[in-house]
Amino acid sequence: MKTRIEKDSMGELEVPEKALYGAQTQRAINNFPISNEAMPEAFIRSLILIKAAAAQANEALECITPKQAQAIQNACNELLDADDLMQHFPVDVYQTGSGTSSNMNANEVIATLASQYNGETINPNDHVNFGQSSNDVIPSAIHVSATLELAGHLLPALEHLKNTIVEKGKSLAGYTKTGRTHLMDAMPVRLDQTFNAWAAQLQDNIDNLTYIKSKTSQLAQGGTAVGTGINAHPEFAERIARALSELTKQTFSPGKDFFALIGSQDTAVALSGQLKAVAVTYMKIANDLRWMNSGPLAGLGEITLQALQPGSSIMPGKVNPVIPEAAAMVAAQVIGNDAAITIGGQSGNFELNVMLPVIAKNLLSSIKLLANSGQLLADNAIATLTVNEDKLNEALHRNPILVTALNPIIGYAKAAEIAKKAYQEGRPVIDVADEETDLTREELTTLLDPAKLTHGGL
């Protein structure tokens, strides 16, 4: 491979001849051959957006020339439009904890392209990084990327999943099934009640994520190295937030306290905790679907999920609930990501958190996994499932727990005797109650109607 010589403050270094990055990026490539996993593309794009917004702000504040600012913005636009963007950003996730290597990677790549546009040298530090530090850029990139991914992917996916569940529930309102607590037979419920419960869980998650998004839209940018704002124009924070808002169509603002946003990652930890709550909701929905679909002969068999692929390499005809299983695995991974982010959040030492790259990587991974699996859960599991009404009714009227409805009339003890006898003899509870109480058959039919019992009350 042909190389060229680049210089930085530590001396000379060989860099691939055609690489847009320079010496500091190459040092990071040499120093961190750990995972061969670069920072997420969503993070890199947000980093580039920050550099474009910084150029706008610094031009307006007369900190760089209009020609320099335009060249930097042109370079950023070229990168954002490139199909091969990530080839220019090879720095490993597991790098310096401040993410300085990724910041300088962006500065160097943008400076190289901007110099080509400008016809004169654009310096990575003095021009592209003017008024900035890795210590405020990387926390800001975490917030910007999280905000954009929430707004553009996860929140729409959750809305789609919720709406799909609500609509499916409406179409299933006429079906009553045996409820279950502790996986044991309980009072009947309607399928729309089951589905609406899932939708309510998702709405709570949407509300909580929307609130946290209002926090991720607050940026550390302007605090520079430690939060004091050294080497940044006093108006820079406000200007760059305004420019970012225009570029992204999302509302960003300067953080209320730069020291807190640079020295901690509490907002990222809070967001990860809420993503974990979404994962728990997914696990609940996925496992309910798996149980209801189980069988088809020896399980519950209450619903049938769409058949998407053969389920066994040895058992012909077997079909498995693959989408709920995939969603459950996503949930497990997101819960694991949250553990890493929580530990990362504990690494705020004095004026800087030093686990920023791994926080960014896991946070964006969780958002992506939940968004993609939520879409599949909606379209390939919820929307396409069918109900096995015969299977629902097979157990529904024979369920001895229906006797609960007689408690206010005959008392708990007598109702328990009837339930036990119905269990032991394998008979419908209405037949046993007809023998053991003074209630007429007509009264019992009304009192023990499973559909009526789903409406509650006395």
C-alpha angles and dihedrals in degrees: 000000000000115000140192130208119252129181134214134163090288096052140258127343138176114247128182107273097238098037116120092211126080143214100306093052091048091051089054091049089052095043101047113044089151116118105358084227118127125208113282115278091236089059093048091050090052090049090054091048089053090053091050091049091046090055090053092048095046092049091052090049091047092240092126129020122265089245092054092046093050092049091051092048091048089052092049092049091050091052094047090052095046120111090206097047097134096058086075094054108057100146112131120247089235098069136112108337095238092057090237090145092058092045091052091044088059093043092052097045093047092045092053093052093040091053088056090053094043101045088224132072118285108197119222093219105029098043114015093038097037112144091007142100129194083242093068099025097059096046087047091050089052090054095042094048092046091049093049094045092048093048097040103037123003102044093047090047091051091047090050092049092047093048092047090052093048093050093046089048091054090055091051099047091111095061121091121192139179110275119223134210120178083007086290128118113280138162116317124267133188119245091238088058090054092048094044089054090057090048091051090053090052092048090054089052091049091050093049094046091049090054093048090048087063086061097045088054088067110090138209089211110127096036091089116183105355107356100277094101095236113178093011124107111252090242095045097096093054093043096050092047089053092048092049090050090054093047097048104029087232123112113248127176138180113272118256091236120022092191091061094045093050099038096046142030098209094136092053090049091050091049091049090051090054091047086054088054089054088050090053090051090051090050090052094050093043094051094045088053092048093051094045090048095045118125121001086212108003098035136060094282093186093140136018119222120213112276106240105164142353110285102211140034090212108026110069117217096020115138123187134202092253100165095053089046091052090048090051091052090050088053091052092050093048090051088052091048089053091057091054092047092048091054089045090053090056089062096080099126114185106303101359142044109224103198098065100129095052090046090052093046096050095040093053092042090056093049092049095046093049094046095050097043092045090057091050093046089055099044104032103033115020101035095045104041120114130209123239098214095180090056091050093051094044092077102019102083093035093056107119090203087077085081087079087083089066095056095097090052107037101016133247097277096053091044089053090053090053092048093050093049091048089051094047095047096037092232132139111269092233091063093051092045089050088059098039102044140048092238116117122243089248091053092048092049090055096042095046098043103133094211092051091050091060089069094063127211130104 
